[in-house]
mmCIF file of C-alpha atoms and ligand atoms in Angstrom:
data_model
loop_
_atom_site.group_PDB
_atom_site.id
_atom_site.type_symbol
_atom_site.label_atom_id
_atom_site.label_comp_id
_atom_site.label_asym_id
_atom_site.label_seq_id
_atom_site.Cartn_x
_atom_site.Cartn_y
_atom_site.Cartn_z
ATOM 1 C CA ASP H 1 39.682 164.420 171.704
ATOM 2 C CA THR H 2 38.276 163.541 175.109
ATOM 3 C CA THR H 3 41.508 164.102 177.097
ATOM 4 C CA GLY H 4 40.842 166.090 180.250
ATOM 5 C CA LYS H 5 37.069 166.042 179.677
ATOM 6 C CA VAL H 6 34.224 164.237 181.399
ATOM 7 C CA ILE H 7 33.073 161.318 179.197
ATOM 8 C CA LYS H 8 29.392 160.324 179.158
ATOM 9 C CA CYS H 9 28.992 156.633 178.415
ATOM 10 C CA LYS H 10 27.055 153.497 179.321
ATOM 11 C CA ALA H 11 27.818 151.482 182.432
ATOM 12 C CA ALA H 12 26.068 148.708 184.371
ATOM 13 C CA VAL H 13 25.322 150.219 187.774
ATOM 14 C CA ALA H 14 24.569 148.037 190.800
ATOM 15 C CA TRP H 15 22.311 150.316 192.874
ATOM 16 C CA GLU H 16 21.687 147.875 195.701
ATOM 17 C CA VAL H 17 22.105 144.262 196.836
ATOM 18 C CA GLY H 18 19.774 141.772 195.176
ATOM 19 C CA LYS H 19 18.706 143.998 192.266
ATOM 20 C CA PRO H 20 19.592 143.384 188.597
ATOM 21 C CA LEU H 21 22.238 145.682 187.156
ATOM 22 C CA SER H 22 20.875 148.691 185.349
ATOM 23 C CA ILE H 23 22.493 150.078 182.240
ATOM 24 C CA GLU H 24 22.775 153.805 182.813
ATOM 25 C CA GLU H 25 24.452 156.808 181.303
ATOM 26 C CA VAL H 26 27.337 157.670 183.637
ATOM 27 C CA GLU H 27 29.867 160.480 183.719
ATOM 28 C CA VAL H 28 33.453 159.293 183.890
ATOM 29 C CA TYR H 29 35.821 161.984 185.164
ATOM 30 C CA PRO H 30 39.353 162.344 183.798
ATOM 31 C CA PRO H 31 42.210 160.465 185.459
ATOM 32 C CA LYS H 32 44.035 162.322 188.244
ATOM 33 C CA ALA H 33 47.767 161.985 188.930
ATOM 34 C CA ASN H 34 48.971 158.363 188.750
ATOM 35 C CA GLU H 35 45.720 157.164 187.161
ATOM 36 C CA VAL H 36 44.686 156.169 183.643
ATOM 37 C CA ARG H 37 41.321 156.207 181.873
ATOM 38 C CA ILE H 38 40.570 153.114 179.802
ATOM 39 C CA LYS H 39 38.069 152.454 176.997
ATOM 40 C CA MET H 40 36.960 148.896 177.709
ATOM 41 C CA VAL H 41 36.852 146.367 174.863
ATOM 42 C CA ALA H 42 35.723 143.191 176.648
ATOM 43 C CA THR H 43 34.892 141.938 180.133
ATOM 44 C CA GLY H 44 34.215 138.556 181.650
ATOM 45 C CA ILE H 45 31.683 137.886 184.409
ATOM 46 C CA CYS H 46 33.215 136.138 187.447
ATOM 47 C CA ARG H 47 31.448 134.587 190.428
ATOM 48 C CA THR H 48 32.992 137.224 192.681
ATOM 49 C CA ASP H 49 30.888 139.906 190.926
ATOM 50 C CA ASP H 50 27.828 137.811 191.694
ATOM 51 C CA HIS H 51 28.915 137.407 195.350
ATOM 52 C CA VAL H 52 28.827 141.206 195.659
ATOM 53 C CA LEU H 53 25.377 141.434 194.084
ATOM 54 C CA LYS H 54 24.174 138.840 196.599
ATOM 55 C CA GLY H 55 25.605 140.901 199.457
ATOM 56 C CA ALA H 56 28.243 138.323 200.480
ATOM 57 C CA LEU H 57 31.154 140.802 200.498
ATOM 58 C CA GLN H 58 30.263 143.367 203.092
ATOM 59 C CA SER H 59 33.191 145.667 202.451
ATOM 60 C CA ILE H 60 31.714 146.826 199.127
ATOM 61 C CA ASP H 61 29.836 150.137 199.016
ATOM 62 C CA PHE H 62 26.801 150.687 196.770
ATOM 63 C CA PRO H 63 25.978 152.087 194.273
ATOM 64 C CA VAL H 64 28.925 150.498 192.506
ATOM 65 C CA ILE H 65 30.211 149.585 189.070
ATOM 66 C CA LEU H 66 31.393 145.971 189.316
ATOM 67 C CA GLY H 67 33.543 143.893 186.953
ATOM 68 C CA HIS H 68 37.182 142.890 187.388
ATOM 69 C CA GLU H 69 38.085 140.711 184.408
ATOM 70 C CA GLY H 70 38.467 143.124 181.510
ATOM 71 C CA SER H 71 40.650 144.278 178.655
ATOM 72 C CA GLY H 72 40.766 147.754 177.133
ATOM 73 C CA ILE H 73 42.716 150.549 175.493
ATOM 74 C CA ILE H 74 44.096 153.611 177.274
ATOM 75 C CA GLU H 75 42.118 156.732 176.355
ATOM 76 C CA SER H 76 44.142 159.212 178.443
ATOM 77 C CA ILE H 77 46.652 159.311 181.271
ATOM 78 C CA GLY H 78 46.938 161.463 184.378
ATOM 79 C CA LYS H 79 49.973 163.403 185.522
ATOM 80 C CA GLU H 80 53.065 161.489 186.620
ATOM 81 C CA VAL H 81 52.110 158.342 184.692
ATOM 82 C CA THR H 82 55.149 156.911 182.951
ATOM 83 C CA GLY H 83 55.459 153.972 180.573
ATOM 84 C CA LEU H 84 51.830 154.084 179.416
ATOM 85 C CA LYS H 85 50.240 156.164 176.667
ATOM 86 C CA PRO H 86 46.866 156.554 174.935
ATOM 87 C CA GLY H 87 46.292 153.654 172.550
ATOM 88 C CA ASP H 88 48.122 151.075 174.681
ATOM 89 C CA LYS H 89 46.300 147.780 175.222
ATOM 90 C CA VAL H 90 45.919 147.091 178.947
ATOM 91 C CA ILE H 91 44.349 144.841 181.570
ATOM 92 C CA PRO H 92 43.072 146.348 184.835
ATOM 93 C CA LEU H 93 44.461 144.396 187.809
ATOM 94 C CA CYS H 94 42.095 143.335 190.613
ATOM 95 C CA ILE H 95 45.213 142.671 192.705
ATOM 96 C CA PRO H 96 47.574 145.620 192.213
ATOM 97 C CA GLN H 97 51.349 145.575 192.365
ATOM 98 C CA CYS H 98 52.607 148.842 193.828
ATOM 99 C CA GLY H 99 56.191 147.619 193.782
ATOM 100 C CA LYS H 100 57.010 149.406 197.042
ATOM 101 C CA CYS H 101 55.198 147.738 199.957
ATOM 102 C CA SER H 102 56.652 144.948 202.098
ATOM 103 C CA SER H 103 54.673 142.306 200.163
ATOM 104 C CA CYS H 104 55.730 143.630 196.758
ATOM 105 C CA LEU H 105 59.340 143.587 197.954
ATOM 106 C CA ASN H 106 58.957 140.006 199.272
ATOM 107 C CA PRO H 107 59.413 137.379 196.542
ATOM 108 C CA LYS H 108 57.199 134.923 198.493
ATOM 109 C CA THR H 109 53.907 136.779 197.965
ATOM 110 C CA ASN H 110 51.839 138.757 195.479
ATOM 111 C CA CYS H 111 49.483 140.085 198.156
ATOM 112 C CA CYS H 112 50.332 143.798 197.659
ATOM 113 C CA LEU H 113 49.266 145.863 200.674
ATOM 114 C CA LYS H 114 47.171 148.031 198.339
ATOM 115 C CA THR H 115 44.730 145.178 197.592
ATOM 116 C CA HIS H 116 41.093 145.405 198.640
ATOM 117 C CA LEU H 117 41.904 142.877 201.380
ATOM 118 C CA SER H 118 43.991 145.362 203.327
ATOM 119 C CA GLU H 119 42.425 148.663 202.298
ATOM 120 C CA SER H 120 39.132 149.586 200.633
ATOM 121 C CA GLN H 121 39.241 150.096 196.861
ATOM 122 C CA ASN H 122 35.704 151.446 196.654
ATOM 123 C CA LEU H 123 37.200 154.832 195.756
ATOM 124 C CA MET H 124 40.385 155.897 193.975
ATOM 125 C CA PRO H 125 43.493 156.266 196.199
ATOM 126 C CA ASP H 126 42.629 159.946 196.884
ATOM 127 C CA LYS H 127 39.281 158.737 198.363
ATOM 128 C CA THR H 128 37.118 160.240 195.617
ATOM 129 C CA SER H 129 35.236 158.552 192.764
ATOM 130 C CA ARG H 130 35.584 159.139 189.012
ATOM 131 C CA PHE H 131 31.982 157.933 188.412
ATOM 132 C CA VAL H 132 28.772 159.949 188.715
ATOM 133 C CA CYS H 133 25.298 158.756 187.718
ATOM 134 C CA LYS H 134 22.081 160.749 188.155
ATOM 135 C CA GLU H 135 24.088 163.190 190.266
ATOM 136 C CA LYS H 136 25.058 160.449 192.703
ATOM 137 C CA VAL H 137 28.591 159.302 193.387
ATOM 138 C CA VAL H 138 29.043 155.725 192.178
ATOM 139 C CA HIS H 139 31.754 153.585 193.779
ATOM 140 C CA HIS H 140 34.634 151.796 192.152
ATOM 141 C CA PHE H 141 35.131 148.048 192.657
ATOM 142 C CA LEU H 142 38.581 146.477 193.228
ATOM 143 C CA TRP H 143 39.946 149.534 191.393
ATOM 144 C CA THR H 144 38.840 147.888 188.139
ATOM 145 C CA SER H 145 35.082 148.526 187.485
ATOM 146 C CA THR H 146 35.176 146.906 184.071
ATOM 147 C CA PHE H 147 31.367 146.979 183.607
ATOM 148 C CA SER H 148 31.597 150.458 182.086
ATOM 149 C CA GLU H 149 32.488 151.646 178.575
ATOM 150 C CA TYR H 150 35.144 153.797 180.238
ATOM 151 C CA THR H 151 36.819 153.234 183.597
ATOM 152 C CA VAL H 152 39.584 154.907 185.600
ATOM 153 C CA VAL H 153 42.213 152.859 187.425
ATOM 154 C CA PRO H 154 45.329 153.700 189.445
ATOM 155 C CA TYR H 155 48.685 153.171 187.759
ATOM 156 C CA ASP H 156 49.493 150.376 190.248
ATOM 157 C CA ALA H 157 46.454 148.434 189.030
ATOM 158 C CA VAL H 158 47.007 148.252 185.283
ATOM 159 C CA ALA H 159 49.262 146.092 183.096
ATOM 160 C CA LYS H 160 50.253 146.941 179.532
ATOM 161 C CA ILE H 161 49.973 143.981 177.176
ATOM 162 C CA ASP H 162 51.148 143.273 173.624
ATOM 163 C CA ASP H 163 49.743 145.525 170.870
ATOM 164 C CA GLN H 164 48.686 142.418 168.926
ATOM 165 C CA ALA H 165 46.872 140.715 171.852
ATOM 166 C CA PRO H 166 43.362 139.463 170.975
ATOM 167 C CA MET H 167 41.230 141.576 173.312
ATOM 168 C CA ASP H 168 38.216 139.254 173.503
ATOM 169 C CA LYS H 169 40.324 136.488 175.102
ATOM 170 C CA ALA H 170 42.834 138.754 176.850
ATOM 171 C CA CYS H 171 40.234 139.764 179.437
ATOM 172 C CA LEU H 172 40.504 136.251 180.939
ATOM 173 C CA PHE H 173 43.966 137.274 182.171
ATOM 174 C CA GLY H 174 42.323 139.803 184.491
ATOM 175 C CA CYS H 175 41.092 137.095 186.892
ATOM 176 C CA GLY H 176 39.910 133.577 186.022
ATOM 177 C CA PHE H 177 42.783 132.005 184.164
ATOM 178 C CA PRO H 178 45.769 133.351 186.191
ATOM 179 C CA THR H 179 43.897 132.632 189.449
ATOM 180 C CA GLY H 180 43.266 128.936 188.815
ATOM 181 C CA TYR H 181 46.386 128.177 186.789
ATOM 182 C CA GLY H 182 48.741 130.100 189.097
ATOM 183 C CA ALA H 183 47.395 128.407 192.243
ATOM 184 C CA VAL H 184 48.656 125.122 190.793
ATOM 185 C CA ILE H 185 51.931 126.369 189.312
ATOM 186 C CA ASN H 186 52.997 129.012 191.868
ATOM 187 C CA THR H 187 51.203 128.258 195.144
ATOM 188 C CA ALA H 188 51.093 124.446 195.156
ATOM 189 C CA LYS H 189 54.034 123.946 192.776
ATOM 190 C CA VAL H 190 52.512 120.636 191.645
ATOM 191 C CA GLU H 191 55.166 118.130 190.540
ATOM 192 C CA SER H 192 54.931 115.788 187.599
ATOM 193 C CA GLY H 193 53.251 112.507 188.540
ATOM 194 C CA SER H 194 51.155 114.051 191.357
ATOM 195 C CA CYS H 195 47.622 113.119 192.210
ATOM 196 C CA CYS H 196 45.351 116.214 192.322
ATOM 197 C CA ALA H 197 41.726 116.973 193.177
ATOM 198 C CA VAL H 198 39.933 120.078 191.892
ATOM 199 C CA PHE H 199 36.691 121.059 193.659
ATOM 200 C CA GLY H 200 34.371 123.181 191.482
ATOM 201 C CA LEU H 201 34.620 123.335 187.700
ATOM 202 C CA GLY H 202 33.780 126.938 186.836
ATOM 203 C CA GLY H 203 36.250 129.249 185.112
ATOM 204 C CA ILE H 204 38.610 129.104 188.098
ATOM 205 C CA GLY H 205 38.453 125.333 188.625
ATOM 206 C CA LEU H 206 38.919 124.546 184.925
ATOM 207 C CA SER H 207 41.939 126.867 184.898
ATOM 208 C CA ALA H 208 43.297 124.846 187.832
ATOM 209 C CA VAL H 209 42.710 121.653 185.802
ATOM 210 C CA ILE H 210 44.696 123.247 182.918
ATOM 211 C CA GLY H 211 47.488 123.971 185.431
ATOM 212 C CA CYS H 212 47.504 120.397 186.814
ATOM 213 C CA LYS H 213 47.726 119.005 183.288
ATOM 214 C CA ALA H 214 50.547 121.426 182.396
ATOM 215 C CA ALA H 215 52.406 120.399 185.571
ATOM 216 C CA GLY H 216 52.238 116.755 184.483
ATOM 217 C CA ALA H 217 49.843 115.487 187.183
ATOM 218 C CA ALA H 218 49.187 111.750 186.804
ATOM 219 C CA ARG H 219 45.640 111.918 188.156
ATOM 220 C CA ILE H 220 43.318 114.917 188.087
ATOM 221 C CA ILE H 221 40.104 114.177 189.972
ATOM 222 C CA ALA H 222 37.466 116.792 189.132
ATOM 223 C CA ILE H 223 34.558 117.331 191.539
ATOM 224 C CA ASP H 224 31.300 119.178 190.870
ATOM 225 C CA ILE H 225 27.623 118.845 191.787
ATOM 226 C CA ASN H 226 26.719 119.702 188.177
ATOM 227 C CA ASN H 227 27.393 116.784 185.783
ATOM 228 C CA ASP H 228 27.261 119.156 182.812
ATOM 229 C CA LYS H 229 30.701 120.455 183.825
ATOM 230 C CA PHE H 230 32.443 117.102 183.374
ATOM 231 C CA GLU H 231 32.790 116.939 179.596
ATOM 232 C CA LYS H 232 34.765 120.162 179.478
ATOM 233 C CA ALA H 233 36.873 119.196 182.498
ATOM 234 C CA LYS H 234 37.899 116.019 180.626
ATOM 235 C CA THR H 235 38.899 117.974 177.527
ATOM 236 C CA PHE H 236 41.169 120.078 179.764
ATOM 237 C CA GLY H 237 42.783 116.996 181.308
ATOM 238 C CA ALA H 238 40.628 115.686 184.183
ATOM 239 C CA THR H 239 41.215 111.931 184.449
ATOM 240 C CA GLU H 240 38.170 111.223 186.674
ATOM 241 C CA CYS H 241 35.019 113.252 187.336
ATOM 242 C CA ILE H 242 32.892 112.681 190.405
ATOM 243 C CA ASN H 243 29.667 114.175 191.719
ATOM 244 C CA PRO H 244 29.293 114.290 195.534
ATOM 245 C CA LEU H 245 25.523 113.862 195.088
ATOM 246 C CA ASP H 246 26.106 110.330 193.723
ATOM 247 C CA TYR H 247 27.579 109.102 197.042
ATOM 248 C CA SER H 248 26.123 108.592 200.481
ATOM 249 C CA LYS H 249 29.566 109.075 202.091
ATOM 250 C CA PRO H 250 31.252 112.457 202.359
ATOM 251 C CA ILE H 251 33.233 113.159 199.197
ATOM 252 C CA GLN H 252 36.523 113.434 201.107
ATOM 253 C CA GLU H 253 36.146 109.775 202.140
ATOM 254 C CA VAL H 254 35.362 108.747 198.569
ATOM 255 C CA ILE H 255 38.496 110.520 197.293
ATOM 256 C CA THR H 256 40.675 109.152 200.098
ATOM 257 C CA GLU H 257 39.633 105.594 199.141
ATOM 258 C CA MET H 258 40.074 106.196 195.418
ATOM 259 C CA THR H 259 43.627 107.384 196.008
ATOM 260 C CA ASN H 260 44.903 104.973 198.656
ATOM 261 C CA GLY H 261 45.013 107.525 201.443
ATOM 262 C CA GLY H 262 44.542 110.892 199.788
ATOM 263 C CA VAL H 263 45.772 113.266 197.121
ATOM 264 C CA HIS H 264 49.048 115.194 196.952
ATOM 265 C CA TYR H 265 47.235 118.424 196.137
ATOM 266 C CA SER H 266 43.651 119.634 196.327
ATOM 267 C CA PHE H 267 42.194 122.932 195.117
ATOM 268 C CA GLU H 268 38.973 124.514 196.404
ATOM 269 C CA CYS H 269 37.505 126.604 193.565
ATOM 270 C CA ILE H 270 33.974 127.174 194.937
ATOM 271 C CA GLY H 271 34.159 129.504 197.925
ATOM 272 C CA ASN H 272 32.200 127.200 200.250
ATOM 273 C CA THR H 273 33.481 126.387 203.758
ATOM 274 C CA GLU H 274 32.195 122.773 203.617
ATOM 275 C CA THR H 275 34.125 122.034 200.427
ATOM 276 C CA MET H 276 37.189 123.818 201.856
ATOM 277 C CA LYS H 277 37.113 121.354 204.743
ATOM 278 C CA ALA H 278 36.515 118.415 202.386
ATOM 279 C CA ALA H 279 39.445 119.526 200.213
ATOM 280 C CA LEU H 280 41.740 119.568 203.256
ATOM 281 C CA GLU H 281 40.480 116.206 204.512
ATOM 282 C CA CYS H 282 41.042 114.415 201.184
ATOM 283 C CA CYS H 283 44.755 115.314 201.270
ATOM 284 C CA HIS H 284 47.219 112.589 202.139
ATOM 285 C CA MET H 285 48.575 112.586 205.682
ATOM 286 C CA GLY H 286 52.193 113.695 205.958
ATOM 287 C CA TYR H 287 52.483 115.525 202.656
ATOM 288 C CA GLY H 288 49.117 116.494 201.144
ATOM 289 C CA THR H 289 48.558 120.206 200.516
ATOM 290 C CA SER H 290 45.208 121.926 200.043
ATOM 291 C CA ILE H 291 44.863 125.342 198.412
ATOM 292 C CA ILE H 292 41.866 127.627 198.963
ATOM 293 C CA ILE H 293 41.146 129.611 195.790
ATOM 294 C CA GLY H 294 37.406 130.247 196.187
ATOM 295 C CA GLU H 295 36.358 133.352 198.076
ATOM 296 C CA ALA H 296 34.129 132.593 201.075
ATOM 297 C CA PRO H 297 31.585 135.152 202.376
ATOM 298 C CA SER H 298 33.441 137.752 204.453
ATOM 299 C CA THR H 299 31.876 136.584 207.740
ATOM 300 C CA ALA H 300 32.450 132.826 207.202
ATOM 301 C CA GLN H 301 34.234 130.661 209.806
ATOM 302 C CA ILE H 302 35.490 127.072 209.578
ATOM 303 C CA SER H 303 35.922 124.568 212.376
ATOM 304 C CA PHE H 304 38.182 121.615 211.660
ATOM 305 C CA ASN H 305 40.173 118.976 213.477
ATOM 306 C CA PRO H 306 43.696 120.303 214.115
ATOM 307 C CA LEU H 307 45.025 116.742 213.834
ATOM 308 C CA MET H 308 44.577 117.272 210.086
ATOM 309 C CA LEU H 309 47.470 119.731 210.154
ATOM 310 C CA PHE H 310 49.323 118.107 213.079
ATOM 311 C CA THR H 311 49.699 114.979 210.964
ATOM 312 C CA GLY H 312 51.456 116.832 208.204
ATOM 313 C CA ARG H 313 48.874 118.256 205.849
ATOM 314 C CA THR H 314 49.375 121.834 204.678
ATOM 315 C CA TRP H 315 46.591 124.364 204.152
ATOM 316 C CA LYS H 316 47.243 127.429 202.018
ATOM 317 C CA GLY H 317 45.359 130.150 200.198
ATOM 318 C CA SER H 318 46.062 131.588 196.796
ATOM 319 C CA ILE H 319 44.991 134.965 195.527
ATOM 320 C CA PHE H 320 45.310 135.824 191.843
ATOM 321 C CA GLY H 321 47.307 132.615 191.478
ATOM 322 C CA GLY H 322 50.262 134.018 193.374
ATOM 323 C CA TRP H 323 51.271 136.143 190.364
ATOM 324 C CA LYS H 324 52.837 139.527 190.996
ATOM 325 C CA SER H 325 50.220 141.015 188.739
ATOM 326 C CA LYS H 326 51.755 143.952 186.889
ATOM 327 C CA GLU H 327 54.835 142.033 185.809
ATOM 328 C CA ALA H 328 53.208 138.614 185.287
ATOM 329 C CA VAL H 329 50.068 139.465 183.286
ATOM 330 C CA PRO H 330 51.989 140.766 180.221
ATOM 331 C CA ARG H 331 54.128 137.591 180.267
ATOM 332 C CA LEU H 332 51.062 135.351 180.553
ATOM 333 C CA VAL H 333 49.397 137.134 177.620
ATOM 334 C CA ALA H 334 52.622 136.709 175.583
ATOM 335 C CA ASP H 335 52.663 132.981 176.442
ATOM 336 C CA PHE H 336 49.027 132.754 175.368
ATOM 337 C CA MET H 337 49.861 134.430 172.041
ATOM 338 C CA ALA H 338 52.687 131.891 171.611
ATOM 339 C CA ASN H 339 50.023 129.150 171.972
ATOM 340 C CA LYS H 340 51.261 127.946 175.347
ATOM 341 C CA PHE H 341 47.654 127.671 176.581
ATOM 342 C CA ASN H 342 44.429 127.021 174.735
ATOM 343 C CA LEU H 343 41.648 128.849 176.564
ATOM 344 C CA ASP H 344 38.891 128.419 173.969
ATOM 345 C CA GLY H 345 36.920 126.070 176.185
ATOM 346 C CA LEU H 346 36.789 128.604 179.028
ATOM 347 C CA VAL H 347 34.603 130.972 177.016
ATOM 348 C CA SER H 348 31.155 129.442 176.807
ATOM 349 C CA HIS H 349 29.190 132.535 175.747
ATOM 350 C CA MET H 350 29.809 135.869 174.030
ATOM 351 C CA LEU H 351 27.222 138.632 174.449
ATOM 352 C CA PRO H 352 27.000 142.359 173.761
ATOM 353 C CA PHE H 353 27.580 144.438 176.904
ATOM 354 C CA ASN H 354 23.945 145.506 177.188
ATOM 355 C CA GLN H 355 22.954 141.866 177.800
ATOM 356 C CA ILE H 356 24.969 141.742 181.036
ATOM 357 C CA ASN H 357 22.002 140.558 183.140
ATOM 358 C CA GLU H 358 21.526 137.578 180.773
ATOM 359 C CA GLY H 359 25.217 136.858 181.354
ATOM 360 C CA PHE H 360 24.637 136.748 185.131
ATOM 361 C CA GLU H 361 21.619 134.467 184.627
ATOM 362 C CA LEU H 362 23.801 132.039 182.637
ATOM 363 C CA LEU H 363 26.287 131.976 185.533
ATOM 364 C CA ARG H 364 23.610 131.459 188.207
ATOM 365 C CA SER H 365 21.911 128.659 186.262
ATOM 366 C CA GLY H 366 25.240 126.811 185.874
ATOM 367 C CA LYS H 367 25.035 127.017 182.062
ATOM 368 C CA SER H 368 28.131 129.132 181.498
ATOM 369 C CA ILE H 369 31.825 128.867 182.240
ATOM 370 C CA ARG H 370 32.806 132.372 181.211
ATOM 371 C CA THR H 371 30.496 134.786 179.431
ATOM 372 C CA ILE H 372 32.506 137.489 177.684
ATOM 373 C CA LEU H 373 30.695 140.781 177.152
ATOM 374 C CA MET H 374 31.897 142.853 174.191
ATOM 375 C CA TYR H 375 31.574 146.656 174.175
HETATM 376 N N1 LIG L 1 30.417 120.745 195.612
HETATM 377 C C1 LIG L 1 30.986 120.655 194.385
HETATM 378 N N2 LIG L 1 30.866 121.608 193.425
HETATM 379 C C2 LIG L 1 30.143 122.693 193.719
HETATM 380 C C3 LIG L 1 29.511 122.871 194.985
HETATM 381 C C4 LIG L 1 29.669 121.823 195.951
HETATM 382 N N3 LIG L 1 29.104 121.900 197.172
HETATM 383 N N4 LIG L 1 28.861 124.059 194.975
HETATM 384 C C5 LIG L 1 29.086 124.604 193.760
HETATM 385 N N5 LIG L 1 29.853 123.792 192.988
HETATM 386 C C6 LIG L 1 30.334 124.012 191.618
HETATM 387 C C7 LIG L 1 29.329 124.690 190.696
HETATM 388 O O1 LIG L 1 28.444 123.739 190.115
HETATM 389 C C8 LIG L 1 30.248 125.354 189.667
HETATM 390 O O2 LIG L 1 30.513 124.511 188.553
HETATM 391 O O3 LIG L 1 31.419 124.928 191.681
HETATM 392 C C9 LIG L 1 31.549 125.590 190.424
HETATM 393 C C10 LIG L 1 31.844 127.086 190.709
HETATM 394 O O4 LIG L 1 32.030 127.721 189.495
HETATM 395 P P1 LIG L 1 31.531 129.225 189.193
HETATM 396 O O5 LIG L 1 30.324 129.501 189.966
HETATM 397 O O6 LIG L 1 31.534 129.392 187.707
HETATM 398 O O7 LIG L 1 32.677 130.128 189.879
HETATM 399 P P2 LIG L 1 34.104 130.676 189.403
HETATM 400 O O8 LIG L 1 33.954 131.943 188.643
HETATM 401 O O9 LIG L 1 34.898 129.555 188.805
HETATM 402 O O10 LIG L 1 34.715 131.079 190.826
HETATM 403 C C11 LIG L 1 34.913 130.122 191.841
HETATM 404 O O11 LIG L 1 36.505 131.475 193.031
HETATM 405 O O12 LIG L 1 37.134 133.703 192.782
HETATM 406 C C12 LIG L 1 36.326 132.816 193.451
HETATM 407 O O13 LIG L 1 34.459 134.153 194.062
HETATM 408 C C13 LIG L 1 34.863 133.116 193.242
HETATM 409 O O14 LIG L 1 34.255 131.769 195.045
HETATM 410 C C14 LIG L 1 34.282 131.807 193.643
HETATM 411 C C15 LIG L 1 35.262 130.788 193.137
HETATM 412 ZN ZN1 LIG L 2 37.257 136.948 189.600
HETATM 413 ZN ZN1 LIG L 3 52.568 146.582 196.955
#
């Protein structure tokens, strides 16, 4: 029994920006009050993890254990934790739901004030770390740090899921799928018959395509600079696939012409300020709405013509698909188990955890949608 003891296990440590991850033996300290320690089963690799490794998110402290799309089993619980016990299947939540802050109490948002966007999550809430490697303190990431055989997360950042949930796929409910799908269903509230454009066809963009299809969109225009992404986008419901590199005109003009004045809804799933602007500009005057889902570098700025908004377009952002995470993730997993969504196409590669750097290479080379690492 490891309860109350330090666990030595393998983790992928990011020592500094620009360096490959190194698999190290780390010490994982027991959970304190209102925390749980989780034995990870599977984790996906998301572009946001790669953004951190590239140094694009300046609020992250190194050394750090990244990873925020995982599934696991509770090993032990800290004091004051209720409703969770060792053996429960869980998903760490990169957007927590504390249930008490003004956002959690407001039905219009899921942006809990305990997210990394309002307060650093590089340490546990008591401002200490549960990870030590080579006698150095290693930071947490988004309170999830799923690139470790064991991780510790605060109670507000973990959702219990069904005991029968398939853990290899369940990890997708930690980020990619709810983020893209929810942006369509919750943030845009796409109506049946709408015309939609999805910019970027990675795990997030394809999940947005799944959402558009589920919402009954009449046209789903999928945009990517990598033609290899189109086949899969079509299987998920894209009706047209276009590559901006095939046109001399800006892609927003191409889309505006294709759609007689613009789309009802556009989704930016890349994290690039140019495509954010293009996604806004391809929306129809008067009623088009554009949703930013991709995460831009923390210092990025956009300049745009305010007439775009003055003439009735709406620009919104969506984080974790607008889902209030702790209550929604178990429901989404239950819907998945009831065959409401087929996510098979989102998982392009499965690798053992120790091949994590190969997983990142697959992402950078554009060859993967989601690589799932199994512990
Ligand atoms: N125009 C069109 N498509 C582009 C462009 C561009 N200028 N630049 C990149 N893309 C495409 C890539 O070819 C890729 O298919 O966007 C897709 C992005 O997919 P991934 O890199 O797999 O990223 P994903 O994990 O889906 O995340 C997308 O959401 O959460 C954020 O940080 C994350 O910003 C990232 C975004
Ligand atoms: Zn992510
Ligand atoms: Zn909250």
